[in-house]
Amino acid sequence: MATPTAVAGRIARPRATGLWRDAWGRLRKNRLAVVGLFLVIALVFVGVFGPWLAPYPYSQQDLAAVFAAGGGPLPPLSPGHVLGTDQLGRDLLSRLLDGARISVSVAFVVQIVILGIGVPIGAIAGWFGGRLDNALMRFTDIIYAFPDLLFIILMSVAFRETVFGQALDGLLLVFVAIGLTSWVTVARLVRGQMLSLKETEFVEAARAIGVADRRIVTRHLLPNGIGPIIVAVTLGIPAAILAEATLAYIGIGVQPPRASWGSLIAEGQKFIRSEPHLVVFPAIAIALALVGFTFLGDGLRDALDPKLKGKQ
Amino acid sequence: MSTVDDTMTDPASPTIIEVSPEDARKVQVEANPKPPVDPRTEKLLKVTGLSTHFFTPDGVVQAVDDVSFDLAYGETLGLVGESGCGKSVTALSVARLVPNPPGRIVAGDIIFDGIDVLKLDQDEMRHLRGKEIGFIFQDPLTSLNPTLTIGYQIAESIRQHMGLSKTAARDRVAELLGKVGIPRAKDRLNDYPHQFSGGMRQRVMIAIALSCDPKLILADEPTTALDVTIQAQILELIQRLSDEFHTAVLMITHDLGIAAGMCDRVNVMYAGRIVETGTVDELFEKPRMPYSWGLLDSLPRLDDIRGDRLRTIEGLPPFLVNPPDACRFEPRCRFARDVCRQDEPDLTLRGQTLHAARCWATQPDGWIP
Amino acid sequence: MITYLARRILWIIPVLFAVSIITFVLMHAVPGGPWDAEKRLPAGVQARLNAEYGLDKPLYEQYIQWAGAFVTGDLGPSYRSRDRRVNDIVADGIATTVQLGVMAFTLSVVVGIPLGIFAALGHNRWPDYLSTSVSIIGIATPSFVLAILLVVLFAVELGWFPTGGWKGPQYWVLPTVALAGFPIAVIARYTRASMLEVTRKDYIRTAQSKGLGNTSVVSRHMIRNALIPVVTILGPTLAFLVTGSFIIETIFSVPGIGRFYISAISTRDYSLLMAMTMLYAFAIAFLNVVVDVLYAYIDPRIRYS
């Protein structure tokens, strides 16, 4: 006598998996995404453990070696300095590692600010709708129209002398300023998610059996809606790193002797024809960070795409 | 115009082009003289041993496995089965529209109007599609390009295959729209798909399918996405037009009622294979395969007792990667015996007609009389 | 359609109003004043200058004075040259900045969209890899890095183009390419993704079932539908070009208004700062409206609804 269990036993079926395992499987198969993941992990690792990995403190100068070599920056593969030094004898590798630390902090802090502002505003706007939604969306229009670099520069210069501005060598101020101009996309995203999920049938069902609103949001809406948010955060990190690097290049934000990749490029610019390594290596570092997060973000977006769920 | 459904036409509108079907067909015949063919002996479509497989990372899915059937000129053949049994893929294979990757026709012959379809190159195949073979897809909302007017989308086919000028094509489009029952056709030529209702959109699709007077229409669940009330109208339209133009129809559906109402003959498909074939009468009066019994039995009846459970076929269709050499329906069959697990039955005749079934039990020497 | 357009345009006014207030407040929150950059002035002279420019009044009065002048088109007195108004300074440079922006935008679209289409049509073959590589370079290279590399390679080493200035067409090339690098990459990627999505749509199958040739299917059915979502990223692209241009102008010494940006902040040139912020904000808001209206126009589902 044939029963469904016997069917399952005899004819092979693919294993049913949950959303996250499915997504992870798809992500793994995406070569670019895997490359991105490695780059991101490497960057985070280097950023966190930088001070211990660096052969020298980032501000330590080796003027003696510079004078001995003729007064200019030391080239790569000099004794004791794998990537060379700048004109003050500061080891480039160590300074790059400090830059990595700064970039990782940018990624982290800026996204916290973005989520901290964007998610509540978006969720409130989406959930309550009506006039509140309208008012909040008008507010985001204003933020969106603001030329962001200008706002960041203004804020950075305005509060430079304050305690807040001095925190983390001037970086906290920049991070917060970048975050303040970038939260709109996440807010709109969360609002959109809230709007569409609010009307779905499973919310009606949950309500019908008496589940409290707050529970609905946390246990039903968030797990489903969180995918695009993760993607937006990951893809927002390159923009933040780029903004910080650009600002550092023009001298805003990080204060010497700290070595943001952007400021390294600004410092190394004048030697570009004789000692290009001072610009090339930081540029490569920036490129790897941007590419890594972008590929990972793309891969996450494809992996979490609900339309592909269960396929292939 | 006699063929327009009165309930759909706005009686106050005088702008419908009145062309009798005979005149319309006369234009057609003059443009493309058809070779004389005897519909009783020559078949329009002969499919033999068709196998279409999908090469996926999880394995090779044998969606269509050794399927054979034929279709006479002007005949309406039903292809019935549940989701995933391979009926859509079969139709797509006939027109070589299977997405590649990951799908491919790996075996078999398809002879259409005497032409070996599988040996045609891309250009020749494109001549067939649209001109000789029309397609009606399931969801008219997604199957129509949202950024082009419906007039343009219908005319595309006409201009491609019949070489008509823009104005001549527009006239024919308006005429077609009238034929499929869209009121004030001339005014609606420049409207976009989203401006029509679901039933209207499907009429547009039918107009596209019929635009070049094809010999065969492949209708893939044309009413599944529509309201029940509209379904009957659309089916009746398809039937009327196919009768009028002597067009053969391959009607794919999971709905036995549709098959019973529209088709001359029916093929029942299960797990990529044809498991029973016969005329509508033969199949519905004396089905010879347990799956067919299950299908017919599962239809709710008016004399069912309220509160009784609906009758279903227990279990799920098999996974089509590396199917075993056994009857594919066996796990769900109440009448299965050892031979069903060891060997797959062939499609063999039942009785004196072309009624055939794929089942050990109902064979003349089987255990179900 | 018209009401939508009117409503969006009118909405710019309150937005600009809010932007002006925020900028004004922030600007005055920056410690120091416009006279700090010059040699130390005696207190009496400073006080007189402040009175002349109205800087001794309370903040809200200053704002009202500014706003009153602004709505009549008067952008205020210049703090850098006593006898000029900001209007003159802006008039000097605005055409150049706009020209640079337009050229960069055109280049981004003209290169980015075909690159994306090319990549999608040659999916997983060499056109895809080539286009994706170009996109990778575009997103991995900040505009200032690209600018430096371009200058070193093409201006200094090869000598094909000048390193700075704006005296003729050959001066336009490097700044435009440097500014357009990132948008080209973004537009190409987006176009490619959109095309690939369209390829999977049912109406493409319908078009094939009609027996249409490949070129017709691609051009009439695919590209048209794929480009509609691409329009949505033109808004942020334009915003990027507006706000990012000042860096390029600084690096290449382009005589637009962007290069005054940094110095205006460091010298606390209030009127110039306000004027530039309002201009940039207006450009971003207005261009976004244009893009949104364009999007609503080219999608028949929105146009006729």
Coordinates of C-alpha atoms in Angstrom, one line a residue, chain A:
Chain A
M1 CA 0.0 0.0 0.0
A2 CA 1.5 3.3 -1.1
T3 CA 1.6 6.2 1.4
P4 CA 3.2 9.6 1.1
T5 CA 6.0 8.6 3.4
A6 CA 6.9 5.7 1.2
V7 CA 6.9 8.0 -1.7
A8 CA 9.4 10.2 0.0
G9 CA 11.5 7.3 0.7
R10 CA 11.7 5.9 -2.7
I11 CA 11.9 8.9 -5.0
A12 CA 14.6 11.5 -4.2
R13 CA 13.5 15.0 -3.6
P14 CA 15.6 18.1 -2.9
R15 CA 15.9 19.1 0.7
A16 CA 13.5 21.8 1.7
T17 CA 15.5 24.6 3.4
G18 CA 14.7 27.8 5.1
L19 CA 15.1 31.3 3.7
W20 CA 18.6 31.9 5.2
R21 CA 20.0 28.6 4.2
D22 CA 18.7 29.0 0.7
A23 CA 20.2 32.4 0.5
W24 CA 23.5 31.3 1.8
G25 CA 23.6 28.5 -0.8
R26 CA 22.9 30.9 -3.6
L27 CA 25.5 33.4 -2.2
R28 CA 28.2 30.7 -2.1
K29 CA 27.6 29.9 -5.8
N30 CA 28.0 33.5 -6.8
R31 CA 31.7 33.9 -7.5
L32 CA 31.8 37.7 -7.4
A33 CA 29.9 37.7 -4.1
V34 CA 32.4 35.2 -2.6
V35 CA 35.3 37.4 -3.7
G36 CA 33.5 40.4 -2.1
L37 CA 32.9 38.4 1.1
F38 CA 36.6 37.6 1.4
L39 CA 37.6 41.2 0.8
V40 CA 35.1 42.4 3.4
I41 CA 36.3 39.8 5.9
A42 CA 39.9 40.7 5.2
L43 CA 39.2 44.4 5.6
V44 CA 37.3 44.0 8.9
F45 CA 40.1 41.7 10.2
V46 CA 42.8 44.1 9.3
G47 CA 40.8 47.0 10.5
V48 CA 40.2 45.5 13.9
F49 CA 43.6 44.0 14.4
G50 CA 45.5 46.6 12.6
P51 CA 47.5 48.1 15.5
W52 CA 48.8 44.6 16.4
L53 CA 49.6 43.7 12.8
A54 CA 51.4 46.9 11.9
P55 CA 55.2 46.7 12.0
Y56 CA 55.4 50.3 13.2
P57 CA 53.0 52.8 14.9
Y58 CA 51.4 54.8 12.1
S59 CA 52.9 58.1 13.3
Q60 CA 56.4 56.9 13.9
Q61 CA 58.8 58.8 11.8
D62 CA 62.1 57.4 10.6
L63 CA 63.8 60.6 9.5
A64 CA 67.3 59.0 9.6
A65 CA 66.5 56.5 7.0
V66 CA 64.9 59.2 4.8
F67 CA 68.0 61.4 5.0
A68 CA 70.2 58.4 4.4
A69 CA 68.3 57.7 1.2
G70 CA 68.6 61.2 -0.1
G71 CA 65.7 63.0 1.5
G72 CA 62.7 61.6 -0.3
P73 CA 60.2 58.9 0.6
L74 CA 61.5 55.4 0.6
P75 CA 60.3 53.1 -2.2
P76 CA 58.7 49.7 -1.6
L77 CA 60.9 46.8 -0.6
S78 CA 63.2 49.0 1.3
P79 CA 64.7 47.3 4.3
G80 CA 62.2 47.2 7.1
H81 CA 59.5 48.9 5.0
V82 CA 57.7 46.5 2.7
L83 CA 55.6 49.1 1.0
G84 CA 58.0 52.0 1.5
T85 CA 57.5 55.2 3.5
D86 CA 56.4 58.7 3.1
Q87 CA 58.7 61.7 3.1
L88 CA 58.8 61.7 6.9
G89 CA 59.8 58.1 7.1
R90 CA 56.5 56.9 8.3
D91 CA 55.9 53.3 7.2
L92 CA 53.3 53.1 4.5
L93 CA 52.0 49.7 5.4
S94 CA 51.3 50.7 9.0
R95 CA 49.6 53.8 7.8
L96 CA 47.5 51.8 5.4
L97 CA 46.5 49.6 8.2
D98 CA 45.4 52.7 10.2
G99 CA 43.4 53.7 7.1
A100 CA 41.8 50.4 7.1
R101 CA 40.8 50.9 10.7
I102 CA 39.3 54.2 9.8
S103 CA 37.4 52.7 6.9
V104 CA 36.0 49.9 9.0
S105 CA 34.9 52.5 11.6
V106 CA 33.2 54.5 8.8
A107 CA 31.3 51.5 7.7
F108 CA 30.2 50.6 11.1
V109 CA 29.4 54.0 12.7
V110 CA 27.7 55.5 9.6
Q111 CA 25.4 52.5 9.2
I112 CA 24.5 52.6 12.9
V113 CA 23.5 56.2 12.5
I114 CA 21.6 55.5 9.3
L115 CA 19.8 52.6 10.9
G116 CA 19.2 54.4 14.1
I117 CA 17.5 57.3 12.3
G118 CA 16.2 55.6 9.1
V119 CA 14.5 52.6 10.6
P120 CA 12.4 54.2 13.2
I121 CA 11.3 57.0 10.9
G122 CA 10.5 54.7 8.1
A123 CA 8.7 52.2 10.3
I124 CA 6.6 54.9 12.0
A125 CA 5.8 56.5 8.7
G126 CA 4.8 53.2 7.1
W127 CA 2.9 51.8 10.1
F128 CA 0.9 54.8 11.0
G129 CA 0.4 56.2 7.6
G130 CA -1.7 59.2 7.0
R131 CA -0.6 62.7 8.1
L132 CA 2.4 61.4 10.1
D133 CA 3.6 59.6 7.0
N134 CA 3.1 62.6 4.9
A135 CA 5.0 64.9 7.3
L136 CA 7.9 62.5 7.6
M137 CA 8.2 62.1 3.9
R138 CA 8.2 65.8 3.4
F139 CA 11.0 66.0 5.9
T140 CA 13.0 63.4 4.0
D141 CA 12.5 65.5 0.8
I142 CA 14.3 68.3 2.5
I143 CA 17.2 66.1 3.6
Y144 CA 17.4 64.6 0.2
A145 CA 17.6 68.0 -1.6
F146 CA 20.4 69.1 0.7
P147 CA 23.8 69.0 -1.1
D148 CA 25.3 66.4 1.2
L149 CA 28.9 67.2 0.9
L150 CA 28.2 70.8 1.8
F151 CA 26.3 69.8 4.8
I152 CA 29.0 67.5 6.0
I153 CA 31.7 70.0 5.4
L154 CA 29.7 72.7 7.2
M155 CA 29.1 70.4 10.1
S156 CA 32.6 69.3 10.3
V157 CA 33.9 72.8 10.3
A158 CA 31.3 74.2 12.6
F159 CA 31.8 71.7 15.4
R160 CA 35.5 71.0 14.8
E161 CA 36.5 72.7 18.1
T162 CA 34.0 71.1 20.3
V163 CA 34.4 68.0 22.4
F164 CA 32.3 66.0 20.0
G165 CA 34.3 67.3 17.1
Q166 CA 37.5 66.1 18.7
A167 CA 36.3 62.6 19.5
L168 CA 38.1 59.9 17.7
D169 CA 40.6 62.3 16.1
G170 CA 37.8 64.2 14.5
L171 CA 36.3 61.2 12.9
L172 CA 33.2 60.8 14.9
L173 CA 32.0 64.1 13.7
V174 CA 32.5 63.2 10.1
F175 CA 30.8 59.8 10.5
V176 CA 27.8 61.3 12.2
A177 CA 27.6 64.0 9.5
I178 CA 27.7 61.4 6.7
G179 CA 25.1 59.4 8.5
L180 CA 22.8 62.3 8.8
T181 CA 22.7 62.9 5.1
S182 CA 22.4 59.2 4.1
W183 CA 19.6 57.8 6.1
V184 CA 16.8 58.7 3.6
T185 CA 17.2 55.7 1.4
V186 CA 16.9 53.3 4.3
A187 CA 13.9 55.2 5.7
R188 CA 12.1 55.0 2.5
L189 CA 12.9 51.4 2.1
V190 CA 11.7 50.5 5.6
R191 CA 8.5 52.5 5.0
G192 CA 7.9 50.7 1.7
Q193 CA 8.4 47.4 3.4
M194 CA 6.1 48.3 6.2
L195 CA 3.4 49.5 3.7
S196 CA 3.4 46.4 1.7
L197 CA 3.7 43.9 4.5
K198 CA 1.1 45.7 6.5
E199 CA -1.6 44.7 4.0
T200 CA -0.5 41.1 3.5
E201 CA -2.8 38.4 4.5
F202 CA -0.6 36.9 7.1
V203 CA -0.8 40.1 9.0
E204 CA -4.5 40.0 8.8
A205 CA -4.5 36.4 10.0
A206 CA -2.2 37.2 12.9
R207 CA -4.4 40.1 13.9
A208 CA -7.5 37.9 13.6
I209 CA -6.2 35.5 16.2
G210 CA -5.4 38.4 18.4
V211 CA -1.6 38.9 18.2
A212 CA -0.6 42.3 19.5
D213 CA 0.6 44.9 16.9
R214 CA 4.1 45.1 18.4
R215 CA 4.4 41.4 18.2
I216 CA 3.3 41.4 14.6
V217 CA 6.0 43.8 13.7
T218 CA 8.8 42.0 15.5
R219 CA 8.0 38.4 14.8
H220 CA 6.3 38.6 11.4
L221 CA 7.2 41.8 9.5
L222 CA 10.8 42.3 10.4
P223 CA 12.1 38.8 9.5
N224 CA 10.5 39.1 6.1
G225 CA 11.3 42.7 5.5
I226 CA 14.9 42.6 6.7
G227 CA 16.5 41.3 3.5
P228 CA 16.4 44.5 1.5
I229 CA 17.5 46.4 4.5
I230 CA 20.6 44.3 4.8
V231 CA 21.3 44.8 1.1
A232 CA 20.8 48.5 1.4
V233 CA 23.2 48.7 4.4
T234 CA 25.8 46.7 2.6
L235 CA 25.6 48.7 -0.5
G236 CA 25.5 52.0 1.5
I237 CA 28.9 51.3 2.9
P238 CA 30.9 52.0 -0.2
A239 CA 29.2 55.4 -0.4
A240 CA 30.2 56.2 3.1
I241 CA 33.8 55.0 2.6
L242 CA 33.9 57.1 -0.6
A243 CA 32.6 60.2 1.2
E244 CA 35.1 59.9 4.0
A245 CA 37.9 59.4 1.6
T246 CA 36.9 62.4 -0.5
L247 CA 36.6 64.6 2.6
A248 CA 39.9 63.4 3.9
Y249 CA 41.4 64.3 0.6
I250 CA 40.3 67.9 0.9
G251 CA 41.3 68.0 4.5
I252 CA 38.0 67.6 6.3
G253 CA 37.5 65.1 9.0
V254 CA 40.5 63.1 10.0
Q255 CA 43.3 65.0 11.6
P256 CA 46.9 64.3 11.1
P257 CA 48.9 62.3 12.0
R258 CA 46.1 59.8 11.5
A259 CA 46.1 58.2 8.1
S260 CA 42.9 57.9 6.2
W261 CA 43.4 56.5 2.8
G262 CA 42.1 59.8 1.3
S263 CA 44.5 61.9 3.3
L264 CA 47.3 59.5 2.3
I265 CA 46.6 60.2 -1.3
A266 CA 46.5 64.0 -0.7
E267 CA 49.9 63.8 1.0
G268 CA 51.4 61.5 -1.6
Q269 CA 50.1 63.5 -4.5
K270 CA 53.2 65.7 -4.8
F271 CA 55.4 62.7 -5.2
I272 CA 53.3 60.9 -7.7
R273 CA 55.8 61.0 -10.5
S274 CA 58.9 60.0 -8.5
E275 CA 57.3 57.8 -5.8
P276 CA 53.9 56.7 -7.1
H277 CA 53.5 54.1 -4.4
L278 CA 52.4 56.7 -2.0
V279 CA 49.2 57.2 -4.1
V280 CA 48.9 53.8 -5.7
F281 CA 48.7 51.7 -2.6
P282 CA 46.1 53.8 -0.8
A283 CA 44.1 53.9 -4.1
I284 CA 44.3 50.1 -4.4
A285 CA 43.1 49.9 -0.8
I286 CA 40.1 52.1 -1.5
A287 CA 39.4 50.2 -4.6
L288 CA 39.4 46.8 -2.8
A289 CA 37.2 48.1 -0.1
L290 CA 34.6 49.6 -2.5
V291 CA 34.6 46.6 -4.8
G292 CA 34.4 44.2 -1.9
F293 CA 31.3 45.7 -0.3
T294 CA 29.7 46.3 -3.7
F295 CA 30.1 42.7 -4.8
L296 CA 28.9 41.4 -1.5
G297 CA 25.9 43.7 -1.6
D298 CA 25.0 42.6 -5.1
G299 CA 25.4 39.0 -4.1
L300 CA 23.2 39.5 -1.0
R301 CA 20.6 41.1 -3.1
D302 CA 20.5 38.3 -5.6
A303 CA 20.6 35.7 -2.8
L304 CA 17.8 37.2 -0.8
D305 CA 15.6 38.0 -3.8
P306 CA 12.2 36.5 -2.9
K307 CA 11.4 35.9 -6.5
L308 CA 14.3 33.5 -6.7
K309 CA 13.4 31.7 -3.5
G310 CA 13.2 28.0 -4.0
K311 CA 14.5 28.1 -7.5
Q312 CA 17.6 26.4 -8.8

